[in-house]
Amino acid sequence: MIPGKYRSVSGRAANNVNCGLHLVIQTSSLPEKSKVEFKLNKETPSFSGRLLQHDLERNYSSRQGDHINLASSSMPSFPILQRSSEEKILYSDRLTLERQKLTVCPIIDGEEHLRLLNFQHNFITRIQNISNLQRLIFLDLYDNQIEEISGLSTLRSLRVLLLGKNRIKKISNLENLKSLDVLDLHGNQITKIENVSHLCDLRVLNLARNLLSHVDNLNGLDSLTELNLRHNQITFVRDVDNLPCLQRLFLSFNNISTFESVCCLADSSSLSDITFDGNPIAQESWYKHTILQNMMQLRQLDMKRVTEEERRMASIVAKKEEEKKRESHKQSLLKEKKRLTINNVARKWDLQQHRIPNIAPNQDRKVSDSPQDPSQLHGSTVSAFPEETGSLDSGLTSALQGLSVTDTHLVEVDGDTLSLYGSGALESLDRNWSVQTAGMVTTVSFTFIEFDEIVQVLPKLKIKFPNSLHLKFKETNLVMLQQFNALAQLRRVDQLTIDPQGNPVVNFTLWKYYVLFRLSHFSMQKINGTEVTQNDMIMAERLFGILAHVASSELPQYRLISILGDARKKQFRYLLETKGKKPGLVNEENSDSKRLVGENTNRATLNYTTRDFYNERLEEIKEKKKFCKMYMEDLVKEATEINMKNEALQKLWPQMFIELVRDAVIEIRNQSSYMKLCLQQITDQK
């Protein structure tokens, strides 16, 4: 046993080259003689300085015969690497210690001239013991267990630093490495790009397979030409346009889903090669065309060369996409303005109904059934808008600022539906609608309009929109069954929808049956989305048939004629003519015809007069009554005067008669004189 020193020579073949590499383990707690030295043989000269394939620190801490207890040592112990003079001559500026299962960096004596140091594929947890290698240019610590960048402050000449596949969580302690040309940090746990702005000479930065969620803090990397960010969790990119020399950017396999999140790339004039494959954005149909249109300087996209034909197609598609985006933006403006207008209409309606106090007009009311994506708008608020070219948010903001709270009605044609909001919208029925638009409308919706106002425009609706078959009423104050009588003047109604909101009439149990009875001549198909059956028609007739009969039979003839229209007067006269005939005098066909006509006529007596119309008629009746009263008073006064004159005449007449007889006798008593007098009077008259 050799005291204080144990030499182990590997049993290699005789023809192997002995490079004379010695690895010495020394602890600070033992004297110089307690040094343990290993002499290593080399199989392959190209991997100079390769250590034995075992963990030296663990091996020597477990040996009993060495009299060294590393585990109990108060100071750390490091392997000391020494090379023979022959080895130094062969590989004077480089040293490779890969795959040696090292857990610490060994102390390297007398190697201050080293320029390349390789520690690949070990178990090193901390960078240390290399501060004396101030001429080092290339340092490779790939595939270790390093958790923090440290121990490099004296390596001011370092140009290449490879720290891939470690456990580093933060970029730090690179302040003195201003000459760094390549920095490889791929395969770590870095979440943020930081502390690199001083590396003005850095050309290559590899941060692939980390935990980055965004890209920024790249200012100052004026020499950077290649940036590898593959296999991260990146959702947006910033500051890349501030890299004047960047040519290659690899963003494959991240979480980029929109071009807006990487729009800064369009401002980079040096970028020529970029990859987005493996991102959600690469699955979009517009992906390639949008990238090429916004980055005209690209030569390669996703590792494929960009052709001129692809650029031309990208330009065409991009223009179409821009037009579509502009149109979508415009529709969004229309939709938002329409929503605000409906809110204004609803607020005014609530004020009229005394539901809410008069509050500030900028408080929105939600309208649940606001139609989607208007195709054509007519109204004071949304009939026309200028084309917007800015961003959607700014466009909406400026547009909404110009919307007046006095806009109180909206008219919209969306497909086959005409929607009217607010009483002012009824005026639109006086417009000159195109034949195509008017013929296309089959559904008319009324919202926030008094039903009595709607009744007044029903004749116009029948003329302007002859194909309207479906009527919808919401917030129209339908409060009694009589109001449905007004719908009989329309040409045809197949469907009727009465929304419970703002229409108390739907709370009546029999309202649907009354509608079916009163509008039976329409043969209605649906009410509030429910199919009308034959049993419903029979039930409606049973419930309200007697009502119509009583209404028509109790009214006098003149009143019936005034109620019925011209088309019904002939039917009514027919009823009067056949009323007195015996049932046997008419055949069965005439009997059925009479029954049908009688039903329609009886229903016609169930009409509805709006409050305004009733008030107008009341005023008219008052005027007529006043005129009749004055006329009768004049007649009575005249008759009274005549009667008084007649009574006076009766009293004076006897005396007058006596005087007349006496005067006549006196005058004709002297016949000759009387004749002369008469002739003289005749002569005087001539």
Short mmCIF file of C-alpha atoms in Angstrom, two decimals, residues 90-315:
data_model
loop_
_atom_site.label_atom_id
_atom_site.label_comp_id
_atom_site.label_asym_id
_atom_site.label_seq_id
_atom_site.Cartn_x
_atom_site.Cartn_y
_atom_site.Cartn_z
CA LEU A 90 -1.30 17.71 -29.38
CA TYR A 91 -4.38 19.63 -28.13
CA SER A 92 -2.93 22.84 -26.89
CA ASP A 93 -6.06 25.02 -27.10
CA ARG A 94 -8.92 22.59 -26.54
CA LEU A 95 -10.14 20.19 -23.92
CA THR A 96 -13.09 17.80 -24.17
CA LEU A 97 -14.56 16.25 -21.05
CA GLU A 98 -17.90 15.03 -22.37
CA ARG A 99 -19.80 12.02 -21.00
CA GLN A 100 -17.62 11.73 -17.90
CA LYS A 101 -20.50 11.74 -15.40
CA LEU A 102 -19.04 14.80 -13.74
CA THR A 103 -21.13 16.49 -11.08
CA VAL A 104 -18.73 19.42 -10.66
CA CYS A 105 -16.32 21.26 -12.90
CA PRO A 106 -12.78 20.02 -12.23
CA ILE A 107 -9.91 22.33 -11.44
CA ILE A 108 -7.82 22.72 -14.57
CA ASP A 109 -4.21 23.60 -13.72
CA GLY A 110 -1.79 25.15 -16.17
CA GLU A 111 -4.33 25.44 -19.01
CA GLU A 112 -4.77 29.22 -19.12
CA HIS A 113 -4.22 29.14 -22.89
CA LEU A 114 -7.33 27.02 -23.53
CA ARG A 115 -9.74 28.44 -26.14
CA LEU A 116 -12.26 25.56 -26.35
CA LEU A 117 -13.73 23.68 -23.38
CA ASN A 118 -16.38 20.94 -23.75
CA PHE A 119 -18.41 19.61 -20.78
CA GLN A 120 -21.25 18.02 -22.77
CA HIS A 121 -23.44 15.24 -21.34
CA ASN A 122 -22.43 15.36 -17.68
CA PHE A 123 -24.26 16.06 -14.43
CA ILE A 124 -22.71 19.41 -13.57
CA THR A 125 -25.01 21.60 -11.46
CA ARG A 126 -22.93 24.76 -11.27
CA ILE A 127 -20.40 26.57 -13.44
CA GLN A 128 -17.20 27.04 -11.47
CA ASN A 129 -13.39 26.60 -11.46
CA ILE A 130 -12.97 28.07 -14.95
CA SER A 131 -12.47 31.73 -14.04
CA ASN A 132 -8.74 31.38 -14.76
CA LEU A 133 -9.36 30.47 -18.41
CA GLN A 134 -9.54 34.07 -19.55
CA ARG A 135 -8.60 33.24 -23.15
CA LEU A 136 -11.55 30.86 -23.50
CA ILE A 137 -13.59 31.50 -26.63
CA PHE A 138 -15.83 28.42 -26.83
CA LEU A 139 -17.58 26.93 -23.77
CA ASP A 140 -19.96 23.98 -24.21
CA LEU A 141 -22.00 22.88 -21.20
CA TYR A 142 -24.80 21.19 -23.15
CA ASP A 143 -26.87 18.51 -21.39
CA ASN A 144 -26.03 19.07 -17.76
CA GLN A 145 -28.05 20.04 -14.69
CA ILE A 146 -27.08 23.68 -14.34
CA GLU A 147 -29.79 25.81 -12.68
CA GLU A 148 -28.16 29.24 -12.81
CA ILE A 149 -25.78 31.07 -15.13
CA SER A 150 -22.78 32.04 -13.01
CA GLY A 151 -18.97 31.92 -12.79
CA LEU A 152 -18.44 33.54 -16.20
CA SER A 153 -17.67 37.12 -15.23
CA THR A 154 -13.92 36.81 -16.00
CA LEU A 155 -14.35 35.17 -19.41
CA ARG A 156 -14.43 38.45 -21.33
CA SER A 157 -13.11 36.82 -24.52
CA LEU A 158 -15.91 34.22 -24.67
CA ARG A 159 -17.60 34.18 -28.08
CA VAL A 160 -19.68 30.98 -27.97
CA LEU A 161 -21.66 29.87 -24.91
CA LEU A 162 -23.67 26.65 -25.22
CA LEU A 163 -25.96 25.99 -22.24
CA GLY A 164 -28.68 23.97 -23.94
CA LYS A 165 -30.61 21.23 -22.18
CA ASN A 166 -30.05 22.35 -18.59
CA ARG A 167 -32.34 23.59 -15.83
CA ILE A 168 -31.80 27.33 -16.16
CA LYS A 169 -34.84 29.43 -15.24
CA LYS A 170 -33.51 32.94 -15.79
CA ILE A 171 -31.10 34.68 -18.13
CA SER A 172 -28.60 36.46 -15.87
CA ASN A 173 -24.94 37.22 -15.09
CA LEU A 174 -23.93 37.88 -18.70
CA GLU A 175 -22.97 41.50 -18.12
CA ASN A 176 -19.22 41.01 -18.82
CA LEU A 177 -19.65 38.77 -21.89
CA LYS A 178 -19.93 41.68 -24.31
CA SER A 179 -18.02 39.83 -27.03
CA LEU A 180 -20.51 36.96 -27.11
CA ASP A 181 -21.37 35.87 -30.65
CA VAL A 182 -23.50 32.75 -30.07
CA LEU A 183 -25.73 32.10 -27.05
CA ASP A 184 -27.53 28.76 -26.92
CA LEU A 185 -30.06 28.35 -24.10
CA HIS A 186 -32.46 25.90 -25.68
CA GLY A 187 -34.12 23.17 -23.64
CA ASN A 188 -34.23 25.07 -20.35
CA GLN A 189 -37.02 26.51 -18.18
CA ILE A 190 -36.72 30.20 -19.10
CA THR A 191 -40.00 32.15 -18.98
CA LYS A 192 -38.81 35.61 -19.98
CA ILE A 193 -36.26 37.20 -22.30
CA GLU A 194 -34.19 39.60 -20.21
CA ASN A 195 -30.68 40.89 -19.47
CA VAL A 196 -29.43 40.56 -23.05
CA SER A 197 -29.74 44.13 -24.33
CA HIS A 198 -25.98 44.74 -23.77
CA LEU A 199 -24.94 41.91 -26.12
CA CYS A 200 -24.55 44.18 -29.13
CA ASP A 201 -22.25 41.68 -30.94
CA LEU A 202 -24.54 38.66 -30.48
CA ARG A 203 -25.42 37.10 -33.84
CA VAL A 204 -27.20 33.86 -32.85
CA LEU A 205 -29.66 33.42 -29.95
CA ASN A 206 -31.27 30.03 -29.41
CA LEU A 207 -34.17 29.92 -26.90
CA ALA A 208 -36.03 26.94 -28.34
CA ARG A 209 -37.90 24.54 -26.05
CA ASN A 210 -38.31 26.89 -23.10
CA LEU A 211 -41.40 28.30 -21.36
CA LEU A 212 -41.64 31.66 -23.12
CA SER A 213 -45.15 33.08 -23.54
CA HIS A 214 -44.20 36.32 -25.29
CA VAL A 215 -41.24 37.85 -27.09
CA ASP A 216 -39.95 41.29 -26.10
CA ASN A 217 -36.94 43.04 -24.48
CA LEU A 218 -34.85 42.54 -27.61
CA ASN A 219 -33.67 46.13 -27.96
CA GLY A 220 -29.91 46.50 -28.18
CA LEU A 221 -29.22 43.26 -30.06
CA ASP A 222 -28.07 45.20 -33.09
CA SER A 223 -26.00 42.35 -34.59
CA LEU A 224 -28.52 39.54 -34.12
CA THR A 225 -29.10 37.66 -37.37
CA GLU A 226 -30.75 34.46 -36.17
CA LEU A 227 -33.34 33.96 -33.42
CA ASN A 228 -34.65 30.48 -32.65
CA LEU A 229 -37.85 30.36 -30.57
CA ARG A 230 -39.26 26.99 -31.59
CA HIS A 231 -41.32 24.88 -29.19
CA ASN A 232 -42.35 27.52 -26.65
CA GLN A 233 -45.75 28.86 -25.60
CA ILE A 234 -45.50 32.19 -27.40
CA THR A 235 -48.75 34.03 -28.15
CA PHE A 236 -47.43 37.40 -29.32
CA VAL A 237 -44.18 38.96 -30.53
CA ARG A 238 -42.84 42.49 -29.98
CA ASP A 239 -39.62 44.44 -30.59
CA VAL A 240 -38.46 42.18 -33.43
CA ASP A 241 -38.80 45.08 -35.85
CA ASN A 242 -36.08 46.86 -33.80
CA LEU A 243 -33.46 44.27 -34.77
CA PRO A 244 -31.73 45.78 -37.82
CA CYS A 245 -29.76 42.67 -38.85
CA LEU A 246 -32.24 39.89 -38.11
CA GLN A 247 -32.54 37.54 -41.09
CA ARG A 248 -33.84 34.26 -39.71
CA LEU A 249 -36.63 33.88 -37.16
CA PHE A 250 -37.94 30.46 -36.16
CA LEU A 251 -41.32 30.48 -34.39
CA SER A 252 -42.49 26.94 -35.14
CA PHE A 253 -44.70 25.09 -32.66
CA ASN A 254 -45.99 27.93 -30.49
CA ASN A 255 -49.47 29.33 -29.74
CA ILE A 256 -49.63 32.15 -32.29
CA SER A 257 -53.20 32.34 -33.62
CA THR A 258 -53.54 35.77 -35.29
CA PHE A 259 -51.37 37.90 -37.52
CA GLU A 260 -52.06 40.89 -35.27
CA SER A 261 -50.05 39.21 -32.51
CA VAL A 262 -46.93 39.22 -34.72
CA CYS A 263 -47.71 42.30 -36.83
CA CYS A 264 -44.40 43.92 -35.84
CA LEU A 265 -42.69 41.46 -38.19
CA ALA A 266 -44.17 43.34 -41.13
CA ASP A 267 -42.02 46.34 -40.17
CA SER A 268 -38.76 44.40 -40.31
CA SER A 269 -36.81 45.19 -43.47
CA SER A 270 -34.04 42.61 -42.96
CA LEU A 271 -36.06 39.46 -42.21
CA SER A 272 -35.79 36.93 -45.04
CA ASP A 273 -36.52 33.54 -43.46
CA ILE A 274 -39.31 32.78 -41.01
CA THR A 275 -41.25 29.73 -39.80
CA PHE A 276 -44.76 29.49 -38.30
CA ASP A 277 -45.49 25.81 -38.84
CA GLY A 278 -47.03 24.09 -35.83
CA ASN A 279 -48.92 27.26 -34.77
CA PRO A 280 -52.72 27.68 -34.95
CA ILE A 281 -52.19 30.51 -37.43
CA ALA A 282 -50.65 28.08 -39.92
CA GLN A 283 -53.97 26.20 -40.11
CA GLU A 284 -55.90 29.24 -41.32
CA SER A 285 -56.81 29.51 -44.99
CA TRP A 286 -55.52 33.08 -45.17
CA TYR A 287 -52.21 32.30 -43.43
CA LYS A 288 -49.77 32.11 -46.32
CA HIS A 289 -51.31 34.93 -48.33
CA THR A 290 -51.42 37.28 -45.36
CA ILE A 291 -47.80 36.60 -44.36
CA LEU A 292 -46.49 37.09 -47.87
CA GLN A 293 -48.57 40.20 -48.45
CA ASN A 294 -47.33 41.87 -45.28
CA MET A 295 -43.73 40.62 -45.49
CA MET A 296 -42.77 41.15 -49.11
CA GLN A 297 -39.04 40.74 -48.38
CA LEU A 298 -39.35 37.08 -47.33
CA ARG A 299 -37.36 34.53 -49.30
CA GLN A 300 -38.37 31.46 -47.32
CA LEU A 301 -41.52 30.65 -45.38
CA ASP A 302 -41.60 27.51 -43.26
CA MET A 303 -38.31 26.39 -44.82
CA LYS A 304 -39.73 26.61 -48.36
CA ARG A 305 -38.65 29.11 -50.99
CA VAL A 306 -41.23 31.76 -51.86
CA THR A 307 -41.99 32.02 -55.59
CA GLU A 308 -43.14 35.08 -57.52
CA GLU A 309 -46.41 33.34 -58.36
CA GLU A 310 -47.08 32.86 -54.66
CA ARG A 311 -46.41 36.54 -54.06
CA ARG A 312 -48.84 37.52 -56.83
CA MET A 313 -51.58 35.24 -55.52
CA ALA A 314 -50.95 36.52 -52.02
CA SER A 315 -51.48 40.07 -53.20
#
